[in-house]
Amino acid sequence: MHGYGPMPQQPTTSRPSPATLTTVRVILVALTVLSCGLLGWAPMLRLAIVTRRPRDWFLLVVVLALTIGLFAFIMATPDDPDQMSDAAALFMMLWILGLLAGVITYYLYAEIRHYNTLGAPAPYSTPVHPAPPLPYQQQHLAPHQQPQQHQPQPQQHQQPNPYTAPTTPPTPTPAPQRLDQVRAELDELSDYLRKENKDSRDGEGR
């Protein structure tokens, strides 16, 4: 039983190159055809070793039994073809053709399918995410979480930093009445200066 997290990956069998697989298949099929089915157990033996499935081992035993029976039937027939009956010749021909077709077809199909499954990504390699909590768990967790939400946190008073320069408050802008008062004072001052200048000129003229 595993906890949360990705599942452990199973070890995968290394896949041979396509050229190697094609060469092996051609050799085994050629041996089966040239031997008239007597070496049909060879590709089945390779298939059983590669796939390691009980069904392939069982079929290997069946092919061996059919091969032994075919060999015994050939040895029991007379050496002279003229002495062999037509029924015996037809039966032997059907036996050989059936063995060849069955072995070659199943061997190629099963081996190609086996290596195609090895090339596909494994379904258990994806990471497993934890399941969300059930409603029953949410109801029991809610009362425990509510007191924590209402607890006031103590206010943290920020201490002044002695290395920072104090900031001066902005100077307030003068009100409109203050501007009018300053303007009136300036007008009075200009009038006074004009009057002084006029008096000084009159004194010099006398």
mmCIF file of C-alpha atoms in Angstrom:
data_model
loop_
_atom_site.group_PDB
_atom_site.id
_atom_site.type_symbol
_atom_site.label_atom_id
_atom_site.label_comp_id
_atom_site.label_asym_id
_atom_site.label_seq_id
_atom_site.Cartn_x
_atom_site.Cartn_y
_atom_site.Cartn_z
ATOM 1 C CA MET A 1 0.000 0.000 0.000
ATOM 2 C CA HIS A 2 1.529 3.317 -1.072
ATOM 3 C CA GLY A 3 0.921 6.795 0.224
ATOM 4 C CA TYR A 4 0.536 9.968 -1.746
ATOM 5 C CA GLY A 5 3.046 10.494 -4.509
ATOM 6 C CA PRO A 6 3.993 8.893 -7.821
ATOM 7 C CA MET A 7 3.699 5.158 -8.106
ATOM 8 C CA PRO A 8 6.965 3.216 -8.500
ATOM 9 C CA GLN A 9 7.696 2.354 -12.106
ATOM 10 C CA GLN A 10 7.999 -1.279 -13.092
ATOM 11 C CA PRO A 11 11.202 -2.377 -14.844
ATOM 12 C CA THR A 12 10.701 -2.603 -18.602
ATOM 13 C CA THR A 13 12.402 -4.998 -20.994
ATOM 14 C CA SER A 14 14.792 -3.420 -23.483
ATOM 15 C CA ARG A 15 13.514 -3.557 -27.056
ATOM 16 C CA PRO A 16 15.896 -4.695 -29.844
ATOM 17 C CA SER A 17 16.352 -2.617 -32.950
ATOM 18 C CA PRO A 18 13.845 -3.050 -35.818
ATOM 19 C CA ALA A 19 16.574 -4.440 -38.096
ATOM 20 C CA THR A 20 17.408 -7.176 -35.582
ATOM 21 C CA LEU A 21 13.757 -8.140 -35.142
ATOM 22 C CA THR A 22 13.175 -8.285 -38.892
ATOM 23 C CA THR A 23 16.250 -10.464 -39.443
ATOM 24 C CA VAL A 24 15.248 -12.933 -36.738
ATOM 25 C CA ARG A 25 11.693 -13.194 -38.076
ATOM 26 C CA VAL A 26 12.839 -13.797 -41.641
ATOM 27 C CA ILE A 27 15.242 -16.542 -40.528
ATOM 28 C CA LEU A 28 12.655 -18.353 -38.388
ATOM 29 C CA VAL A 29 9.944 -18.163 -41.049
ATOM 30 C CA ALA A 30 12.361 -19.423 -43.726
ATOM 31 C CA LEU A 31 13.412 -22.373 -41.548
ATOM 32 C CA THR A 32 9.769 -23.274 -40.940
ATOM 33 C CA VAL A 33 8.875 -23.171 -44.628
ATOM 34 C CA LEU A 34 12.003 -24.990 -45.875
ATOM 35 C CA SER A 35 11.555 -27.776 -43.322
ATOM 36 C CA CYS A 36 7.896 -28.239 -44.327
ATOM 37 C CA GLY A 37 6.774 -27.387 -40.781
ATOM 38 C CA LEU A 38 9.133 -29.791 -38.987
ATOM 39 C CA LEU A 39 11.007 -26.800 -37.470
ATOM 40 C CA GLY A 40 7.818 -24.884 -36.635
ATOM 41 C CA TRP A 41 8.591 -25.285 -32.945
ATOM 42 C CA ALA A 42 11.589 -22.893 -33.262
ATOM 43 C CA PRO A 43 9.596 -19.648 -33.724
ATOM 44 C CA MET A 44 7.116 -20.775 -31.085
ATOM 45 C CA LEU A 45 9.972 -21.404 -28.649
ATOM 46 C CA ARG A 46 11.330 -17.910 -29.252
ATOM 47 C CA LEU A 47 7.869 -16.401 -28.789
ATOM 48 C CA ALA A 48 7.345 -18.199 -25.492
ATOM 49 C CA ILE A 49 10.744 -17.041 -24.186
ATOM 50 C CA VAL A 50 10.104 -13.430 -25.237
ATOM 51 C CA THR A 51 6.541 -13.026 -23.963
ATOM 52 C CA ARG A 52 6.770 -15.479 -21.009
ATOM 53 C CA ARG A 53 3.045 -16.081 -21.148
ATOM 54 C CA PRO A 54 1.537 -19.457 -20.208
ATOM 55 C CA ARG A 55 -0.571 -19.475 -23.379
ATOM 56 C CA ASP A 56 2.510 -19.319 -25.591
ATOM 57 C CA TRP A 57 4.170 -22.139 -23.671
ATOM 58 C CA PHE A 58 1.028 -24.225 -24.099
ATOM 59 C CA LEU A 59 0.963 -23.543 -27.852
ATOM 60 C CA LEU A 60 4.632 -24.523 -28.038
ATOM 61 C CA VAL A 61 3.759 -27.924 -26.584
ATOM 62 C CA VAL A 62 0.882 -28.289 -29.088
ATOM 63 C CA VAL A 63 3.169 -27.454 -32.035
ATOM 64 C CA LEU A 64 5.768 -29.932 -30.785
ATOM 65 C CA ALA A 65 3.128 -32.649 -30.595
ATOM 66 C CA LEU A 66 1.884 -31.869 -34.131
ATOM 67 C CA THR A 67 5.468 -31.833 -35.443
ATOM 68 C CA ILE A 68 6.252 -35.202 -33.868
ATOM 69 C CA GLY A 69 3.006 -36.631 -35.269
ATOM 70 C CA LEU A 70 3.798 -35.280 -38.751
ATOM 71 C CA PHE A 71 7.291 -36.731 -38.623
ATOM 72 C CA ALA A 72 5.935 -40.129 -37.542
ATOM 73 C CA PHE A 73 3.325 -40.057 -40.325
ATOM 74 C CA ILE A 74 5.981 -39.266 -42.956
ATOM 75 C CA MET A 75 8.189 -42.082 -41.700
ATOM 76 C CA ALA A 76 5.234 -44.510 -41.857
ATOM 77 C CA THR A 77 4.424 -43.759 -45.491
ATOM 78 C CA PRO A 78 6.139 -45.872 -48.204
ATOM 79 C CA ASP A 79 9.209 -44.458 -49.913
ATOM 80 C CA ASP A 80 7.739 -44.928 -53.372
ATOM 81 C CA PRO A 81 5.227 -42.159 -54.123
ATOM 82 C CA ASP A 82 3.285 -44.494 -56.416
ATOM 83 C CA GLN A 83 2.487 -46.736 -53.503
ATOM 84 C CA MET A 84 1.020 -43.861 -51.418
ATOM 85 C CA SER A 85 -2.724 -43.461 -51.674
ATOM 86 C CA ASP A 86 -4.314 -40.210 -52.704
ATOM 87 C CA ALA A 87 -6.033 -39.829 -49.338
ATOM 88 C CA ALA A 88 -2.743 -40.223 -47.459
ATOM 89 C CA ALA A 89 -1.002 -37.697 -49.716
ATOM 90 C CA LEU A 90 -3.861 -35.181 -49.341
ATOM 91 C CA PHE A 91 -3.952 -35.633 -45.574
ATOM 92 C CA MET A 92 -0.188 -35.071 -45.261
ATOM 93 C CA MET A 93 -0.359 -32.006 -47.502
ATOM 94 C CA LEU A 94 -3.174 -30.468 -45.444
ATOM 95 C CA TRP A 95 -1.272 -31.257 -42.252
ATOM 96 C CA ILE A 96 1.858 -29.491 -43.498
ATOM 97 C CA LEU A 97 -0.016 -26.454 -44.849
ATOM 98 C CA GLY A 98 -2.095 -26.061 -41.682
ATOM 99 C CA LEU A 99 0.983 -26.276 -39.482
ATOM 100 C CA LEU A 100 2.885 -23.760 -41.605
ATOM 101 C CA ALA A 101 0.012 -21.256 -41.770
ATOM 102 C CA GLY A 102 -0.831 -21.512 -38.064
ATOM 103 C CA VAL A 103 2.735 -21.222 -36.774
ATOM 104 C CA ILE A 104 3.857 -18.390 -39.063
ATOM 105 C CA THR A 105 0.678 -16.321 -38.657
ATOM 106 C CA TYR A 106 0.492 -16.571 -34.884
ATOM 107 C CA TYR A 107 4.226 -16.076 -34.377
ATOM 108 C CA LEU A 108 4.378 -12.858 -36.406
ATOM 109 C CA TYR A 109 1.169 -11.471 -34.904
ATOM 110 C CA ALA A 110 2.051 -12.192 -31.285
ATOM 111 C CA GLU A 111 5.652 -10.981 -31.485
ATOM 112 C CA ILE A 112 4.797 -7.726 -33.304
ATOM 113 C CA ARG A 113 2.040 -6.988 -30.804
ATOM 114 C CA HIS A 114 4.334 -7.741 -27.875
ATOM 115 C CA TYR A 115 7.037 -5.303 -28.984
ATOM 116 C CA ASN A 116 4.465 -2.637 -29.848
ATOM 117 C CA THR A 117 3.199 -2.718 -26.276
ATOM 118 C CA LEU A 118 6.776 -2.343 -25.022
ATOM 119 C CA GLY A 119 7.209 0.815 -27.102
ATOM 120 C CA ALA A 120 4.027 2.459 -25.693
ATOM 121 C CA PRO A 121 4.292 4.452 -22.410
ATOM 122 C CA ALA A 122 3.238 2.630 -19.301
ATOM 123 C CA PRO A 123 -0.159 3.733 -17.889
ATOM 124 C CA TYR A 124 1.145 3.791 -14.294
ATOM 125 C CA SER A 125 3.932 6.309 -15.002
ATOM 126 C CA THR A 126 1.638 9.319 -14.513
ATOM 127 C CA PRO A 127 1.803 10.952 -11.071
ATOM 128 C CA VAL A 128 -1.071 10.277 -8.708
ATOM 129 C CA HIS A 129 -2.612 13.349 -7.065
ATOM 130 C CA PRO A 130 -4.134 13.091 -3.594
ATOM 131 C CA ALA A 131 -7.888 12.841 -3.516
ATOM 132 C CA PRO A 132 -9.853 15.792 -2.091
ATOM 133 C CA PRO A 133 -11.257 15.378 1.427
ATOM 134 C CA LEU A 134 -14.681 13.901 1.747
ATOM 135 C CA PRO A 135 -17.644 16.018 2.935
ATOM 136 C CA TYR A 136 -17.585 14.121 6.229
ATOM 137 C CA GLN A 137 -13.988 15.187 6.813
ATOM 138 C CA GLN A 138 -14.774 18.792 5.875
ATOM 139 C CA GLN A 139 -17.554 18.958 8.459
ATOM 140 C CA HIS A 140 -15.199 17.784 11.196
ATOM 141 C CA LEU A 141 -12.392 20.088 10.145
ATOM 142 C CA ALA A 142 -14.601 23.204 9.953
ATOM 143 C CA PRO A 143 -15.227 23.607 13.773
ATOM 144 C CA HIS A 144 -11.490 23.334 14.436
ATOM 145 C CA GLN A 145 -10.651 25.932 11.826
ATOM 146 C CA GLN A 146 -13.253 28.526 12.910
ATOM 147 C CA PRO A 147 -11.650 29.464 16.297
ATOM 148 C CA GLN A 148 -8.344 30.028 14.535
ATOM 149 C CA GLN A 149 -9.952 32.503 12.155
ATOM 150 C CA HIS A 150 -11.435 34.668 14.988
ATOM 151 C CA GLN A 151 -8.240 34.892 17.043
ATOM 152 C CA PRO A 152 -7.016 38.508 16.850
ATOM 153 C CA GLN A 153 -3.394 38.854 16.002
ATOM 154 C CA PRO A 154 -1.330 41.212 18.165
ATOM 155 C CA GLN A 155 -0.472 44.459 16.471
ATOM 156 C CA GLN A 156 3.168 44.888 15.758
ATOM 157 C CA HIS A 157 4.442 48.398 16.526
ATOM 158 C CA GLN A 158 7.101 49.407 14.109
ATOM 159 C CA GLN A 159 10.089 50.965 15.832
ATOM 160 C CA PRO A 160 11.623 54.041 14.230
ATOM 161 C CA ASN A 161 14.837 53.473 12.389
ATOM 162 C CA PRO A 162 17.583 55.766 13.704
ATOM 163 C CA TYR A 163 19.479 55.634 10.414
ATOM 164 C CA THR A 164 16.681 57.106 8.327
ATOM 165 C CA ALA A 165 16.269 60.874 8.006
ATOM 166 C CA PRO A 166 13.084 62.314 9.548
ATOM 167 C CA THR A 167 10.544 63.366 7.055
ATOM 168 C CA THR A 168 9.303 66.969 7.356
ATOM 169 C CA PRO A 169 5.593 67.500 7.084
ATOM 170 C CA PRO A 170 4.516 69.375 3.961
ATOM 171 C CA THR A 171 3.909 73.076 4.417
ATOM 172 C CA PRO A 172 0.291 74.050 4.069
ATOM 173 C CA THR A 173 -0.554 76.226 1.124
ATOM 174 C CA PRO A 174 -1.767 79.738 2.001
ATOM 175 C CA ALA A 175 -5.417 80.358 1.863
ATOM 176 C CA PRO A 176 -6.870 82.838 -0.623
ATOM 177 C CA GLN A 177 -7.482 85.386 2.186
ATOM 178 C CA ARG A 178 -3.802 85.331 3.098
ATOM 179 C CA LEU A 179 -2.889 86.071 -0.534
ATOM 180 C CA ASP A 180 -5.238 89.051 -0.594
ATOM 181 C CA GLN A 181 -3.755 90.410 2.605
ATOM 182 C CA VAL A 182 -0.203 90.126 1.283
ATOM 183 C CA ARG A 183 -1.223 91.823 -1.956
ATOM 184 C CA ALA A 184 -2.824 94.720 -0.037
ATOM 185 C CA GLU A 185 0.317 95.163 2.061
ATOM 186 C CA LEU A 186 2.445 95.228 -1.084
ATOM 187 C CA ASP A 187 0.186 97.891 -2.608
ATOM 188 C CA GLU A 188 0.472 100.030 0.525
ATOM 189 C CA LEU A 189 4.234 99.650 0.503
ATOM 190 C CA SER A 190 4.466 100.678 -3.160
ATOM 191 C CA ASP A 191 2.280 103.743 -2.457
ATOM 192 C CA TYR A 192 4.453 104.699 0.471
ATOM 193 C CA LEU A 193 7.619 104.423 -1.624
ATOM 194 C CA ARG A 194 6.115 106.587 -4.363
ATOM 195 C CA LYS A 195 5.147 109.195 -1.804
ATOM 196 C CA GLU A 196 8.651 109.210 -0.341
ATOM 197 C CA ASN A 197 10.199 109.600 -3.779
ATOM 198 C CA LYS A 198 7.884 112.501 -4.582
ATOM 199 C CA ASP A 199 8.674 114.282 -1.319
ATOM 200 C CA SER A 200 12.396 113.898 -1.897
ATOM 201 C CA ARG A 201 12.135 115.404 -5.387
ATOM 202 C CA ASP A 202 10.146 118.393 -4.092
ATOM 203 C CA GLY A 203 12.804 119.070 -1.442
ATOM 204 C CA GLU A 204 15.608 119.085 -3.989
ATOM 205 C CA GLY A 205 13.680 121.491 -6.278
ATOM 206 C CA ARG A 206 13.470 124.122 -3.559
#
